[in-house]
Amino acid sequence: MARVRNMMTSAAFVAMLGCSVALVAGFFGTLHPAFDSFAHFRVHLAVLMALCALPLLVTSFRLQAAAALLFAGAAFATTSPVPRLWPVQAAYEPNPGDQPDYPGDQSVYPGDKAVYRLLQMNLRFDNPTPEKVLSLIGRTQPDVITLEEVSEMWKAKLGLLASAYPYRILCPYPNGVFGVALLSRRPFAAGTQPRCDRRGAVAIATVDFGGTDVDVAAVHLTWPWPRNQSRQIGGLSEEFASLGETSIMAGDCNAVPWSAAVRRVADLGKLTVAPSPGPTWLYIELPDFLRFAGLPIDQVFSKGAVLIHSVSRLEGSGSDHLPLMVEFSLRPEQKMPVDEDETATASASMTQNGKTRS
């Protein structure tokens, strides 16, 4: 009996040690994409290491187990969207309808700020229930939609939305399966043309939101190492850098928000990553009640005048990804206060010898 207990203790210690090595590796994703692959499973590894450490607290490995529990907690904390824990992520802006009355300049905190909605969906190339997708779009009626895995099957289905979403761009992927698309109720800005990258992983269009031009982008990255996600991001660097001063981008990044891959995308586009609402992807064969064990790999990025108020998961529609609904508004141009002394000085300089200078 003692021998079995010792074997189980040793197995738990080895498993705990293995999890700790994988967790540490995940923090060095900038050195090599292989390390970043461990970062995607940081939550799972931290929980597993804690479970292995708990029974070791009553053994001779109690000090190692206590250290492992502290490390597991610290590693788990880095997946939090709180800005001070992970600077590339930002907290949500309050919804304009929830803002208290501001006694000062209403141009800074307007009470009638329009709230727009973006629907992000990985359609799944072989979705068996496309009618659920069309129904979801019809019920939610977002202003703009970013789509991934737009296969040949989906081109005809999306044609049914042409009257509601007449402004669109579809970017085919070389294999005809993993294309991206962008649909909009609102017109593309005058004098601009939507564009695709050369391999159909990014679609970009400048959309007119009530007189304000916003670059909207859909992105679909391939899987992490040992696949070529890192090389793909490098190849898309010009597209990310080309996004305008006010932009919003959403898509299936196949990478979690705390990974080096997502931080790299954000850095290339000078973007901020919105806090994740939770796991969006789950292996298609698993039941939805195990969603908590999935991965938050669908991301939303923004910059400039875009103020993101919320990112929420919607019900499934036949894909292995849950749709995301993004509510955002646009920060108005702030009027600089006029200083009375500066006004007097300017008036004096405009008047010489009793005459006003034109």
Coordinates of C-alpha atoms in Angstrom, one line a residue:
M1 CA 0.0 0.0 0.0
A2 CA 2.8 2.4 0.9
R3 CA 4.5 1.6 -2.4
V4 CA 1.3 2.5 -4.4
R5 CA 1.0 5.7 -2.4
N6 CA 4.6 6.6 -3.1
M7 CA 4.1 5.9 -6.8
M8 CA 1.0 8.1 -6.9
T9 CA 2.9 10.9 -5.1
S10 CA 5.8 10.6 -7.5
A11 CA 3.4 10.7 -10.5
A12 CA 1.6 13.8 -9.1
F13 CA 5.0 15.5 -8.5
V14 CA 6.2 14.7 -12.1
A15 CA 2.9 15.9 -13.6
M16 CA 3.1 19.1 -11.5
L17 CA 6.6 19.7 -12.6
G18 CA 5.7 19.1 -16.3
C19 CA 2.9 21.6 -16.1
S20 CA 5.2 24.2 -14.5
V21 CA 7.7 23.8 -17.3
A22 CA 5.0 24.2 -19.9
L23 CA 3.6 27.3 -18.1
V24 CA 7.0 28.9 -17.9
A25 CA 7.6 28.2 -21.6
G26 CA 4.3 30.0 -22.4
F27 CA 5.7 33.3 -21.1
F28 CA 8.5 33.3 -23.6
G29 CA 6.4 33.2 -26.7
T30 CA 8.3 36.2 -28.2
L31 CA 11.4 34.1 -28.4
H32 CA 9.9 31.3 -30.5
P33 CA 6.3 30.5 -31.6
A34 CA 6.7 27.0 -30.1
F35 CA 6.7 28.6 -26.7
D36 CA 3.7 30.7 -27.5
S37 CA 1.7 27.5 -28.3
F38 CA 1.9 26.7 -24.6
A39 CA 0.5 30.1 -23.7
H40 CA -2.8 29.3 -25.4
F41 CA -3.4 26.6 -22.7
R42 CA -2.2 28.7 -19.8
V43 CA -5.5 28.4 -18.0
H44 CA -5.7 24.6 -18.5
L45 CA -2.1 24.1 -17.4
A46 CA -2.5 26.3 -14.3
V47 CA -5.6 24.5 -13.2
L48 CA -4.0 21.1 -13.8
M49 CA -0.9 22.1 -11.9
A50 CA -3.0 23.2 -9.0
L51 CA -4.9 20.0 -8.9
C52 CA -1.6 18.0 -8.9
A53 CA -0.2 20.2 -6.2
L54 CA -3.1 20.0 -3.7
P55 CA -2.6 16.4 -2.6
L56 CA 1.2 17.0 -2.4
L57 CA 0.6 19.5 0.4
V58 CA 0.4 16.6 2.9
T59 CA 3.6 14.9 1.6
S60 CA 7.3 15.6 1.8
F61 CA 6.8 17.8 -1.4
R62 CA 4.7 20.3 0.5
L63 CA 7.0 23.2 -0.1
Q64 CA 7.2 22.5 -3.8
A65 CA 3.4 22.1 -3.9
A66 CA 2.9 25.4 -2.1
A67 CA 5.2 27.2 -4.6
A68 CA 3.4 25.5 -7.5
L69 CA 0.0 26.7 -6.2
L70 CA 1.3 30.3 -6.0
F71 CA 2.7 30.1 -9.5
A72 CA -0.6 28.6 -10.8
G73 CA -2.5 31.5 -9.3
A74 CA -0.1 34.0 -10.7
A75 CA -0.2 32.4 -14.1
F76 CA -4.0 32.3 -14.1
A77 CA -4.1 36.0 -13.1
T78 CA -2.3 37.0 -16.3
T79 CA -5.2 35.8 -18.3
S80 CA -7.4 38.5 -16.6
P81 CA -8.5 41.4 -18.8
V82 CA -7.7 43.9 -16.1
P83 CA -5.4 46.4 -17.8
R84 CA -2.8 46.5 -15.1
L85 CA -2.3 42.8 -15.4
W86 CA -2.1 42.8 -19.2
P87 CA -1.5 46.2 -20.8
V88 CA -2.5 45.3 -24.3
Q89 CA -6.1 44.8 -23.2
A90 CA -8.4 47.6 -22.2
A91 CA -11.5 47.8 -20.1
Y92 CA -14.9 48.4 -21.7
E93 CA -16.1 52.0 -22.1
P94 CA -19.4 52.7 -20.3
N95 CA -22.4 52.7 -22.6
P96 CA -23.5 56.3 -23.4
G97 CA -27.0 55.5 -22.0
D98 CA -25.4 54.5 -18.6
Q99 CA -23.3 57.7 -18.3
P100 CA -24.2 60.1 -15.6
D101 CA -25.0 63.7 -16.6
Y102 CA -21.9 65.6 -17.1
P103 CA -22.1 69.3 -16.0
G104 CA -19.4 70.5 -18.4
D105 CA -19.0 70.6 -22.1
Q106 CA -21.5 68.2 -23.7
S107 CA -19.3 67.9 -26.8
V108 CA -17.0 65.7 -24.6
Y109 CA -19.8 63.5 -23.1
P110 CA -22.7 63.8 -25.4
G111 CA -25.9 62.2 -24.3
D112 CA -27.1 61.2 -27.7
K113 CA -23.9 59.3 -28.9
A114 CA -24.9 56.6 -31.4
V115 CA -24.1 53.1 -30.5
Y116 CA -23.2 50.7 -33.4
R117 CA -23.1 47.0 -33.5
L118 CA -20.6 44.6 -35.2
L119 CA -21.3 40.9 -35.4
Q120 CA -18.2 38.7 -35.6
M121 CA -18.7 35.1 -36.8
N122 CA -16.6 32.1 -37.8
L123 CA -19.2 30.5 -40.0
R124 CA -17.5 27.1 -40.2
F125 CA -17.0 26.1 -43.8
D126 CA -19.3 23.0 -43.7
N127 CA -21.9 24.4 -41.3
P128 CA -24.9 22.0 -41.4
T129 CA -27.3 24.7 -40.3
P130 CA -26.7 27.9 -42.3
E131 CA -30.3 28.9 -41.7
K132 CA -29.4 29.5 -38.1
V133 CA -26.7 32.0 -39.1
L134 CA -29.1 33.9 -41.4
S135 CA -31.7 33.9 -38.7
L136 CA -29.3 35.3 -36.1
I137 CA -28.2 38.1 -38.5
G138 CA -31.9 38.9 -39.2
R139 CA -32.8 39.0 -35.5
T140 CA -29.7 41.1 -34.3
Q141 CA -29.4 43.3 -37.4
P142 CA -25.9 44.5 -36.8
D143 CA -24.5 47.5 -38.7
V144 CA -21.5 45.5 -39.9
I145 CA -20.5 41.9 -40.0
T146 CA -17.1 40.2 -40.1
L147 CA -17.0 36.6 -41.3
E148 CA -14.4 33.8 -41.5
E149 CA -14.4 30.4 -43.1
V150 CA -16.4 31.8 -46.0
S151 CA -16.4 28.7 -48.3
E152 CA -18.0 28.3 -51.7
M153 CA -21.2 27.1 -50.0
W154 CA -21.5 30.4 -48.0
K155 CA -21.2 32.7 -51.0
A156 CA -24.7 31.7 -52.2
K157 CA -26.1 31.9 -48.7
L158 CA -24.7 35.3 -48.1
G159 CA -26.3 36.4 -51.4
L160 CA -29.6 36.2 -49.6
L161 CA -28.5 39.1 -47.5
A162 CA -27.7 41.4 -50.4
S163 CA -30.6 43.7 -50.0
A164 CA -30.0 44.2 -46.2
Y165 CA -26.3 44.3 -46.6
P166 CA -25.5 45.8 -50.0
Y167 CA -22.0 46.9 -49.1
R168 CA -19.7 43.9 -49.0
I169 CA -16.3 42.4 -49.9
L170 CA -15.6 38.6 -50.0
C171 CA -11.9 37.6 -50.0
P172 CA -11.4 33.9 -51.1
Y173 CA -8.7 31.8 -49.6
P174 CA -6.6 29.7 -51.9
N175 CA -8.1 26.4 -50.7
G176 CA -11.7 27.8 -51.2
V177 CA -12.5 27.1 -47.6
F178 CA -11.1 29.7 -45.2
G179 CA -12.0 33.0 -46.9
V180 CA -13.1 36.1 -45.1
A181 CA -15.9 38.6 -45.8
L182 CA -17.2 41.9 -44.6
L183 CA -20.8 42.9 -44.9
S184 CA -22.2 46.4 -44.1
R185 CA -25.6 48.1 -43.9
R186 CA -23.7 51.4 -44.0
P187 CA -22.1 52.7 -47.2
F188 CA -18.4 52.5 -47.8
A189 CA -16.8 55.9 -47.6
A190 CA -16.8 57.9 -50.8
G191 CA -13.6 57.6 -52.8
T192 CA -12.4 54.4 -51.1
Q193 CA -12.3 50.8 -52.2
P194 CA -12.5 47.7 -50.0
R195 CA -9.5 45.4 -50.3
C196 CA -8.2 41.9 -49.6
D197 CA -4.8 40.7 -48.8
R198 CA -3.3 38.5 -51.5
R199 CA -4.2 35.2 -49.7
G200 CA -7.7 36.1 -48.4
A201 CA -6.9 36.2 -44.7
V202 CA -7.9 39.9 -44.2
A203 CA -10.7 42.0 -45.6
I204 CA -10.6 45.8 -45.0
A205 CA -13.2 48.5 -45.9
T206 CA -13.6 52.1 -44.9
V207 CA -17.2 52.4 -43.6
D208 CA -19.1 55.7 -43.2
F209 CA -20.7 55.7 -39.7
G210 CA -22.8 58.8 -39.8
G211 CA -20.2 61.0 -41.4
T212 CA -17.2 59.4 -39.6
D213 CA -14.9 57.1 -41.7
V214 CA -13.9 54.0 -39.8
D215 CA -11.6 51.2 -41.2
V216 CA -13.4 47.9 -40.5
A217 CA -11.4 44.7 -40.9
A218 CA -12.1 40.9 -40.7
V219 CA -9.1 38.7 -40.0
H220 CA -8.6 34.9 -40.0
L221 CA -5.2 33.6 -38.8
T222 CA -4.1 30.0 -39.2
W223 CA -3.2 27.7 -36.3
P224 CA -0.2 28.3 -34.1
W225 CA 3.1 26.5 -34.2
P226 CA 3.8 23.9 -35.6
R227 CA 1.5 25.6 -38.2
N228 CA 2.8 28.8 -39.8
Q229 CA 0.8 31.4 -37.8
S230 CA 3.8 33.4 -36.9
R231 CA 5.0 33.6 -40.5
Q232 CA 1.5 34.6 -41.6
I233 CA 1.3 37.4 -39.1
G234 CA 4.6 38.7 -40.5
G235 CA 3.2 38.5 -44.0
L236 CA 0.1 40.5 -43.0
S237 CA 2.1 43.2 -41.3
E238 CA 1.5 45.8 -44.1
E239 CA -2.3 45.2 -43.9
F240 CA -2.3 45.7 -40.1
A241 CA -0.2 48.8 -40.4
S242 CA -2.4 50.2 -43.2
L243 CA -5.4 50.5 -40.9
G244 CA -6.5 54.1 -40.5
E245 CA -6.3 56.2 -37.3
T246 CA -9.8 55.1 -36.4
S247 CA -10.3 51.3 -36.9
I248 CA -12.0 48.3 -35.6
M249 CA -11.0 44.7 -36.5
A250 CA -12.5 41.4 -35.5
G251 CA -11.9 37.8 -36.4
D252 CA -10.8 34.3 -35.6
C253 CA -7.1 34.7 -34.5
N254 CA -6.7 31.1 -33.4
A255 CA -4.8 32.7 -30.5
V256 CA -5.8 33.7 -27.0
P257 CA -5.7 37.4 -26.0
W258 CA -2.7 37.0 -23.7
S259 CA -0.6 35.3 -26.3
A260 CA 2.5 36.8 -28.0
A261 CA 0.7 36.3 -31.4
V262 CA -2.2 38.6 -30.5
R263 CA 0.1 41.1 -28.9
R264 CA 2.1 41.1 -32.1
V265 CA -1.0 41.8 -34.2
A266 CA -2.0 44.6 -31.9
D267 CA 1.5 46.1 -32.0
L268 CA 1.6 46.0 -35.8
G269 CA -1.7 47.8 -36.2
K270 CA -1.2 50.0 -33.1
L271 CA -4.4 48.4 -31.9
T272 CA -5.9 47.7 -28.5
V273 CA -7.4 44.2 -27.7
A274 CA -10.9 44.3 -26.2
P275 CA -11.4 42.1 -23.1
S276 CA -12.6 38.6 -24.0
P277 CA -16.1 37.5 -23.0
G278 CA -14.8 34.0 -22.4
P279 CA -14.1 30.8 -24.4
T280 CA -15.5 31.1 -28.0
W281 CA -14.1 27.9 -29.5
L282 CA -14.9 24.3 -28.4
Y283 CA -14.1 21.1 -30.3
I284 CA -17.2 20.5 -32.5
E285 CA -17.9 17.0 -31.0
L286 CA -18.0 18.2 -27.4
P287 CA -21.3 19.3 -25.7
D288 CA -21.8 23.0 -25.1
F289 CA -21.8 22.6 -21.3
L290 CA -18.1 22.1 -21.6
R291 CA -17.6 25.5 -23.1
F292 CA -15.7 26.7 -20.0
A293 CA -12.9 24.4 -21.2
G294 CA -12.7 25.9 -24.6
L295 CA -10.4 28.7 -25.8
P296 CA -11.1 32.5 -26.3
I297 CA -9.6 32.7 -29.7
D298 CA -12.0 35.2 -31.4
Q299 CA -10.7 38.7 -30.8
V300 CA -11.8 42.3 -31.3
F301 CA -9.2 45.1 -31.8
S302 CA -9.7 48.9 -32.0
K303 CA -8.0 52.2 -32.0
G304 CA -8.6 55.9 -32.4
A305 CA -12.1 57.2 -31.9
V306 CA -13.7 53.7 -31.5
L307 CA -15.0 53.2 -28.0
I308 CA -16.0 49.6 -27.3
H309 CA -18.8 49.3 -24.7
S310 CA -19.3 45.5 -24.7
V311 CA -18.3 42.3 -26.3
S312 CA -20.8 39.4 -25.7
R313 CA -21.2 35.9 -26.8
L314 CA -24.3 34.9 -28.6
E315 CA -25.9 31.5 -29.0
G316 CA -24.3 28.9 -31.2
S317 CA -25.3 28.6 -34.9
G318 CA -23.8 25.4 -36.1
S319 CA -20.1 26.4 -35.9
D320 CA -17.4 25.4 -33.4
H321 CA -17.1 29.1 -32.6
L322 CA -19.7 31.3 -30.8
P323 CA -20.6 34.5 -32.5
L324 CA -19.6 37.8 -30.8
M325 CA -21.7 40.9 -30.7
V326 CA -19.6 44.1 -30.3
E327 CA -21.3 47.4 -29.3
F328 CA -19.2 50.5 -29.9
S329 CA -19.5 54.2 -30.5
L330 CA -17.3 56.9 -31.9
R331 CA -15.6 59.5 -29.8
P332 CA -16.6 62.9 -31.0
E333 CA -14.0 65.5 -31.9
Q334 CA -13.2 67.4 -28.7
K335 CA -13.4 71.1 -28.9
M336 CA -10.5 72.8 -27.1
P337 CA -11.6 75.3 -24.5
V338 CA -10.9 78.9 -25.4
D339 CA -8.8 80.7 -22.8
E340 CA -10.0 84.3 -22.1
D341 CA -6.4 85.7 -22.0
E342 CA -5.5 84.0 -25.3
T343 CA -8.7 85.5 -26.8
A344 CA -7.8 89.0 -25.6
T345 CA -4.2 88.7 -26.9
A346 CA -5.5 87.4 -30.3
S347 CA -7.9 90.3 -30.5
A348 CA -5.2 92.8 -29.7
S349 CA -2.9 91.4 -32.4
M350 CA -5.7 91.8 -34.9
T351 CA -6.1 95.5 -34.2
Q352 CA -3.5 98.0 -35.0
N353 CA -3.8 101.8 -35.0
G354 CA -7.5 101.6 -34.4
K355 CA -8.0 99.4 -37.5
T356 CA -8.8 95.8 -37.7
R357 CA -6.5 93.6 -39.8
S358 CA -8.1 91.4 -42.3

